[in-house]
mmCIF file of C-alpha atoms in Angstrom:
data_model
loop_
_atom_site.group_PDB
_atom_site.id
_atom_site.type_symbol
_atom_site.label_atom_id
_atom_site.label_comp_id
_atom_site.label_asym_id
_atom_site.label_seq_id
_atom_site.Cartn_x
_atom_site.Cartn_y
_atom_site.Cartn_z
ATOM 1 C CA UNK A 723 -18.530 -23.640 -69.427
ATOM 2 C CA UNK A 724 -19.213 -26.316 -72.205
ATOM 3 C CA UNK A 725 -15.817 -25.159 -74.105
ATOM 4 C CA UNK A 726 -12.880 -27.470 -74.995
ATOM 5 C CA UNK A 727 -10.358 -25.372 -73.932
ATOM 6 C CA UNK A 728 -9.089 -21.907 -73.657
ATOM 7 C CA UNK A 729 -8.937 -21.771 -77.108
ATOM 8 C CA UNK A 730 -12.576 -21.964 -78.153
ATOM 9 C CA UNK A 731 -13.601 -19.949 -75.155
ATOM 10 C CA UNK A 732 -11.458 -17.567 -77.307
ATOM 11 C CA UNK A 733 -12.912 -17.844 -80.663
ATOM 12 C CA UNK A 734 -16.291 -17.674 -78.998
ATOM 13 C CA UNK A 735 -15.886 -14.409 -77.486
ATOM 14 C CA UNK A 736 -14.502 -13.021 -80.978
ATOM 15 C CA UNK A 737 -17.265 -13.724 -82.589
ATOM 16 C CA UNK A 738 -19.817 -12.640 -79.951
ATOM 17 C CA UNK A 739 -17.591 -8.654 -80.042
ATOM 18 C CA UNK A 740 -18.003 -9.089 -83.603
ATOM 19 C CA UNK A 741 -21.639 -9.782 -83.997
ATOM 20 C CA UNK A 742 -21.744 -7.260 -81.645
ATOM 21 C CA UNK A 743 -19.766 -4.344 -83.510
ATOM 22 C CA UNK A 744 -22.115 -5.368 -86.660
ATOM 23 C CA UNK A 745 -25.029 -4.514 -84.794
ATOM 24 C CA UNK A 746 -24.236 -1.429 -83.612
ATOM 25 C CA UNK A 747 -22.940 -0.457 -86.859
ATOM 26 C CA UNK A 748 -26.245 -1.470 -88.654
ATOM 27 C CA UNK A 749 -28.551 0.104 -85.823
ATOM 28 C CA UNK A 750 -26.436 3.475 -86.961
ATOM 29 C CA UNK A 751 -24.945 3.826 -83.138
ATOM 30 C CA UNK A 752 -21.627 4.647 -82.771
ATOM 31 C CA UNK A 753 -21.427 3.902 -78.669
ATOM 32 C CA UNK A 754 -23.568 2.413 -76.845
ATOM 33 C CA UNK A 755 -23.980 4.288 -73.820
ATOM 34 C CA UNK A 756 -26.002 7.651 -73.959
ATOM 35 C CA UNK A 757 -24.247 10.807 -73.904
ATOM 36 C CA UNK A 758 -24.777 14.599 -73.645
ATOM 37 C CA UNK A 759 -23.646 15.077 -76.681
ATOM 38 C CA UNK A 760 -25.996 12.584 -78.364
ATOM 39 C CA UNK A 761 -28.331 13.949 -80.923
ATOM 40 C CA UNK A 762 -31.949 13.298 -80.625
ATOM 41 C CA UNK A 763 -31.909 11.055 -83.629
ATOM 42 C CA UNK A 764 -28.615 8.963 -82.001
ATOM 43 C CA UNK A 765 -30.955 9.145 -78.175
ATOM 44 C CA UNK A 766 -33.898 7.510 -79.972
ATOM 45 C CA UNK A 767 -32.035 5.274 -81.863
ATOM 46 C CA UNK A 768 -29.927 3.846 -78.759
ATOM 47 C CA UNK A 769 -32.864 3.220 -76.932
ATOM 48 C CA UNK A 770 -34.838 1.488 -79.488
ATOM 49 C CA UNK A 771 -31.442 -0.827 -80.406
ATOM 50 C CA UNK A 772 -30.819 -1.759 -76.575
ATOM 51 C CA UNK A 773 -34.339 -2.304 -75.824
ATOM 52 C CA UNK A 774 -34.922 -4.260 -79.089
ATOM 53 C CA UNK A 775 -32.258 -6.494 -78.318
ATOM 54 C CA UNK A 776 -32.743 -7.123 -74.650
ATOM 55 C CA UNK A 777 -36.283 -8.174 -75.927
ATOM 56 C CA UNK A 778 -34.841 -10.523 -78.508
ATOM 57 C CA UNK A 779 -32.408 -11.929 -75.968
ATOM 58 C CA UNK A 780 -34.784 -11.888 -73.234
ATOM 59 C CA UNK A 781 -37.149 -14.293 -75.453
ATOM 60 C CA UNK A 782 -34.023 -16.241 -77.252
ATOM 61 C CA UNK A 783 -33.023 -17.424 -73.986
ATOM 62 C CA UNK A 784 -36.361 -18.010 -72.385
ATOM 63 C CA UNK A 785 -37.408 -21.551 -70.583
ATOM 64 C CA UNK A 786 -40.207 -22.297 -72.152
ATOM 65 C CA UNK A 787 -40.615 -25.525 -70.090
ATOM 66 C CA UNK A 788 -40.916 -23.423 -67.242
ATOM 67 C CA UNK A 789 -42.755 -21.290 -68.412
ATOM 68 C CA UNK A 790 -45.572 -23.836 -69.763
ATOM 69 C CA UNK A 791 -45.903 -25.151 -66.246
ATOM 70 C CA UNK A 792 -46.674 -21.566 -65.065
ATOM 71 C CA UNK A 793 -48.962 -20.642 -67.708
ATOM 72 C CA UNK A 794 -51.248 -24.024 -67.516
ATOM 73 C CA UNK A 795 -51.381 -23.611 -63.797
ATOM 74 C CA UNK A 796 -53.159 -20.066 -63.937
ATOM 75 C CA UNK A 797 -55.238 -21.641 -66.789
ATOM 76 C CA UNK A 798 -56.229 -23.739 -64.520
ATOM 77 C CA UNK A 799 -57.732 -20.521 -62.818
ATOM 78 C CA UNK A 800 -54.996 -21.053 -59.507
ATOM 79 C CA UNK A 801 -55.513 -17.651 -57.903
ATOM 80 C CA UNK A 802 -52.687 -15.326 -58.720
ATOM 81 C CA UNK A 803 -50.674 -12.607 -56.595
ATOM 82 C CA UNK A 804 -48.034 -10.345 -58.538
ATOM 83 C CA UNK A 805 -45.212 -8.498 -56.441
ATOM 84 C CA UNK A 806 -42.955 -6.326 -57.437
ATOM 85 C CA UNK A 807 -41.668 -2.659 -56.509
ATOM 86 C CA UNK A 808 -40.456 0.363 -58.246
ATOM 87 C CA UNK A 809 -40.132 0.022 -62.262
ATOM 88 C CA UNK A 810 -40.614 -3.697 -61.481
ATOM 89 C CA UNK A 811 -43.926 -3.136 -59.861
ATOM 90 C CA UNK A 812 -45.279 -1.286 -62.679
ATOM 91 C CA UNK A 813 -44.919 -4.307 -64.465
ATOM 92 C CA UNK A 814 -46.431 -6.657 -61.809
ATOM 93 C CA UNK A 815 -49.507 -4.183 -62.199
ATOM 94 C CA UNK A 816 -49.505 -4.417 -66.279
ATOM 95 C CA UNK A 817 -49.875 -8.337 -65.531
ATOM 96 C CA UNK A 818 -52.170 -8.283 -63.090
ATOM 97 C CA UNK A 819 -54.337 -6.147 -65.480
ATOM 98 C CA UNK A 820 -54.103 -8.497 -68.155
ATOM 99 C CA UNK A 821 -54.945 -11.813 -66.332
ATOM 100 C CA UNK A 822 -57.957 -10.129 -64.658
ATOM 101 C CA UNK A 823 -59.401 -8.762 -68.492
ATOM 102 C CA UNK A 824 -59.392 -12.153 -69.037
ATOM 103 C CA UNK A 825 -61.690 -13.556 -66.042
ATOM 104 C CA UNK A 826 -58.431 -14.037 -63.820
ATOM 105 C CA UNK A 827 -58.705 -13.981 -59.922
ATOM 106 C CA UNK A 828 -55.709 -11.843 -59.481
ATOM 107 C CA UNK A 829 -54.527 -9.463 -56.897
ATOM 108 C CA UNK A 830 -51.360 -6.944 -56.993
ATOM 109 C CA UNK A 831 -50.555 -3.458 -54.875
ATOM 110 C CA UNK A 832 -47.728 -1.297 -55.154
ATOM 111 C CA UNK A 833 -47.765 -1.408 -50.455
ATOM 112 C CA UNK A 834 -45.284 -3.598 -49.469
ATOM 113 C CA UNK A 835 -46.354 -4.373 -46.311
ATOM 114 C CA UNK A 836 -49.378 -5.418 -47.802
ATOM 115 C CA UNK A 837 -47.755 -7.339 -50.146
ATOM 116 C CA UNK A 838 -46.139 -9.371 -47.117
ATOM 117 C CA UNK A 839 -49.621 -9.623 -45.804
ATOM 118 C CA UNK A 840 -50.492 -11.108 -49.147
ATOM 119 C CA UNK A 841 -48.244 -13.529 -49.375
ATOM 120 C CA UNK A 842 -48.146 -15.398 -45.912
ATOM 121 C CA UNK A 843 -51.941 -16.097 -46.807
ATOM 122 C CA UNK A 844 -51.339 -17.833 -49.627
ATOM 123 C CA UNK A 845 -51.881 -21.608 -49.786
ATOM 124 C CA UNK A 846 -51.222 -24.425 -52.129
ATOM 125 C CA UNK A 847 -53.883 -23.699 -54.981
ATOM 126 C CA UNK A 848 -52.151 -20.159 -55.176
ATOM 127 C CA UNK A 849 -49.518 -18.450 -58.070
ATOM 128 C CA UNK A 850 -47.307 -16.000 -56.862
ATOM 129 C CA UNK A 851 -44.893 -13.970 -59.213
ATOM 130 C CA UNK A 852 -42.326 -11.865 -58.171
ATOM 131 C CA UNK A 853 -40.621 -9.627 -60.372
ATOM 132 C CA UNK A 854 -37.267 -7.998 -59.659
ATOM 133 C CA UNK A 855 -34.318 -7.866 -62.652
ATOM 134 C CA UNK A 856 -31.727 -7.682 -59.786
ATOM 135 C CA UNK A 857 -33.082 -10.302 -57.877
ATOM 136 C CA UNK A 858 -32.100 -8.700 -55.010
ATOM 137 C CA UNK A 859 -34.964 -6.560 -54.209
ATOM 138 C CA UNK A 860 -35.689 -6.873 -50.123
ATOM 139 C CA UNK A 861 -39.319 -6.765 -50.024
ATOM 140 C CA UNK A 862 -40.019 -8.857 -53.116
ATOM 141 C CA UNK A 863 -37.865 -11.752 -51.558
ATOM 142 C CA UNK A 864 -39.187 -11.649 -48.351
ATOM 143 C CA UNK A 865 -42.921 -11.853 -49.657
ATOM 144 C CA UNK A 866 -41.538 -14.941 -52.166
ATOM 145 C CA UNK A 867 -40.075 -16.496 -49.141
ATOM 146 C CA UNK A 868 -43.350 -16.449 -46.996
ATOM 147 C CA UNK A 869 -45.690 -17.167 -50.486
ATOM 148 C CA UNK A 870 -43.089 -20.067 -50.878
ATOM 149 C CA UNK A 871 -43.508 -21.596 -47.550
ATOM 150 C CA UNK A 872 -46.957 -21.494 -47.442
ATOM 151 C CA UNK A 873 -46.736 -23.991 -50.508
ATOM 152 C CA UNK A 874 -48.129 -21.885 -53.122
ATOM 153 C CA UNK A 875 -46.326 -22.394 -56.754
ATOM 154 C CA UNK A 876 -43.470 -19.616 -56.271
ATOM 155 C CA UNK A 877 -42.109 -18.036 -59.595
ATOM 156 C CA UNK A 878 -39.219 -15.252 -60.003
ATOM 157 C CA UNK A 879 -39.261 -12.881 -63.064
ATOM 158 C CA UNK A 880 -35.415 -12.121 -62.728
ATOM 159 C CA UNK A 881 -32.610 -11.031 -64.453
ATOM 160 C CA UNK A 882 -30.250 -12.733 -61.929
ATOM 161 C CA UNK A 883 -31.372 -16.658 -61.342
ATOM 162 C CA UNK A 884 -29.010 -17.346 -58.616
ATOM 163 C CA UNK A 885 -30.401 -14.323 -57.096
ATOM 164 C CA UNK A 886 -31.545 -14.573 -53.726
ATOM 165 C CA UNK A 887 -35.403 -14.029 -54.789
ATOM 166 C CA UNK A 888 -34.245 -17.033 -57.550
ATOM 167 C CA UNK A 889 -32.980 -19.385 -54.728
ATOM 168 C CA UNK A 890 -36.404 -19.071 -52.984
ATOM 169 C CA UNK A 891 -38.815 -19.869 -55.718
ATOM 170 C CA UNK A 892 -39.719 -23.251 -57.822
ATOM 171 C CA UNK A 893 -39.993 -21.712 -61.349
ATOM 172 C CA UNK A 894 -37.534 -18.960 -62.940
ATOM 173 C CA UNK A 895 -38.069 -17.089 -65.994
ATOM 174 C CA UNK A 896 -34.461 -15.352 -66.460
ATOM 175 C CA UNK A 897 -34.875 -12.060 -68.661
ATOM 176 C CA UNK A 898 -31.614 -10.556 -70.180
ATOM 177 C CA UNK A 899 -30.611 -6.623 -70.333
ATOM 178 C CA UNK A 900 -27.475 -5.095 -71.133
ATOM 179 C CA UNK A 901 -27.670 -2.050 -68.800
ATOM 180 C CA UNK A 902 -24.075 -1.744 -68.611
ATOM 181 C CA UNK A 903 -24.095 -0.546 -71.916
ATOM 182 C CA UNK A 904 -27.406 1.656 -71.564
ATOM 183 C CA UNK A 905 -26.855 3.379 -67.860
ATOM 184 C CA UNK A 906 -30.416 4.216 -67.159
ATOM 185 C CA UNK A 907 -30.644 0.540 -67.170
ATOM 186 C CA UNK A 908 -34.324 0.159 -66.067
ATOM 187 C CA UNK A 909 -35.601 0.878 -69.689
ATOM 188 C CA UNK A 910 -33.855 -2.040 -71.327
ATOM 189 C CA UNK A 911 -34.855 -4.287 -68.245
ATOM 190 C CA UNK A 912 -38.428 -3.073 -67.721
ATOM 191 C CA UNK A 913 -38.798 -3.948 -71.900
ATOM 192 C CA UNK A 914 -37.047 -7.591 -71.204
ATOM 193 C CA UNK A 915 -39.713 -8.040 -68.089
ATOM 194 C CA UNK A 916 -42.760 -7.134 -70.372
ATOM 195 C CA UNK A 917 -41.613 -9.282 -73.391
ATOM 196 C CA UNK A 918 -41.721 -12.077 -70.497
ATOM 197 C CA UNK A 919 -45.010 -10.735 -68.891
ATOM 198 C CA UNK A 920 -46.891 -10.536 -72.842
ATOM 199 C CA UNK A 921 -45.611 -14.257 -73.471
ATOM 200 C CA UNK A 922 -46.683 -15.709 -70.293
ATOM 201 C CA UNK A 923 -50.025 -14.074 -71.034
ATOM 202 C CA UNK A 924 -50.071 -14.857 -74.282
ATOM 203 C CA UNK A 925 -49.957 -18.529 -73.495
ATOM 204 C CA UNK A 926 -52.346 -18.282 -70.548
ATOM 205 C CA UNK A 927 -54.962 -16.812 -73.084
ATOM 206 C CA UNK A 928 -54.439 -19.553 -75.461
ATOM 207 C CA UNK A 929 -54.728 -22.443 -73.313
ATOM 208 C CA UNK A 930 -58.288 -20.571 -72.393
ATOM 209 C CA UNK A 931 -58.948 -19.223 -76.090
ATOM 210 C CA UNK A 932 -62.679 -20.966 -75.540
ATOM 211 C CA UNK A 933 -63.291 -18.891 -72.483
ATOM 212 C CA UNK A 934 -62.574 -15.281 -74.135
ATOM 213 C CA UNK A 935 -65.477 -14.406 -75.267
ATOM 214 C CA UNK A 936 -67.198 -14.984 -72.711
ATOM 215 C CA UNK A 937 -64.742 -13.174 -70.405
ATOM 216 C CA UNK A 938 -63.957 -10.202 -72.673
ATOM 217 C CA UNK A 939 -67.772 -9.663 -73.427
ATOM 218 C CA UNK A 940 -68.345 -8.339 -69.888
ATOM 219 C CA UNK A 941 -66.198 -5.608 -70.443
ATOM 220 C CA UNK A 942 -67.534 -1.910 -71.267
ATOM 221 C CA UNK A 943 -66.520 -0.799 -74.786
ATOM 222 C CA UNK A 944 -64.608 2.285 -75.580
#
């Protein structure tokens, strides 16, 4: 665990419930789970501290490395397929958005038996990304296994990397959410998924800042 004993391991963990304690005193909540009893201003204010901070820890632990090599292969305009289902697929769909406002061959749909369709056609010059935080999610692995053994570049948005949709794929990007502390726990992981989603694109756009323009003047104005 990278400690020197059971006494650092200890010291550790003080300070992490300490730093912890301090933030929820500065963020002005008392508990972190919502309650019944929880004023409007304490509802707001829970959300907006858990979800701030599984952004921050989403991005604080983030493989950039891994990342990179995901980001310069779409660059390299590899054509892209996004799964993901439930709260997860409406994130798959926010990416899928973004690439293709940017002149990127990409392809996402909320039917899953599609999505299976989708991704045993893949072939080597493809992306897929699958997005689950439990890493568990049924049809999302099954459509990374087949997207995987058809040799395309296989990558898991997941909050659990030794998941099995994690064991299945080449590249990970772990996100981090606290939902035991925030029991409608697909806020606080959705938010961690997006911060992961808006960096990927983020770098995908830079690496093809020259082609913007170009891409984003085909587009109908407001």
């Amino acid at each position: 665990m990278g400690y020197e004993g059971l006494p650092a391991l200890r010291l550790s963990l003080a300070r992490e419930l300490t730093r912890l304690d301090v933030e929820h005193e500065l963020s002005g909540v008392a508990r972190g789970r919502i309650d019944a009893s929880d004023s409007l201003h304490d509802l707001a204010h829970k959300i907006g501290f858990h979800e701030a901070r599984s952004i921050e820890d989403t991005v604080s632990g983030l493989d950039l490395t891994c990342l990179d090599e995901v980001a310069h292969a779409i660059a390299a305009r590899r054509p892209v397929t996004v799964l993901g289902v439930g709260a997860s697929g409406l994130v798959a769909k926010d990416l899928c958005q973004k690439l293709q406002r940017i002149g990127q061959q990409c392809q996402f749909t909320s039917d899953t038996h599609l999505q299976l369709v989708q991704a045993a056609m893949r072939t080597p010059q493809d992306v897929v990304i699958g997005i689950s935080f439990s890493g568990r999610t049924v049809e999302t692995h099954k459509a990374l296994a087949l997207a995987a053994n058809a040799g395309a570049l296989s990558v898991a948005i997941t909050g659990n990397p030794d998941s099995p949709i994690g064991q299945v794929v080449s590249h990970v990007l772990t996100t981090t959410a606290r939902e035991d502390e925030l029991r409608i726990g697909a806020l606080a992981s959705r938010m961690a998924q997006l911060a992961v989603v808006d960096v990927l694109f983020a770098r995908i756009a830079q690496l093809r800042f020259d082609d913007l323009d170009a891409a984003l003047g085909v587009l109908p104005r407001d």
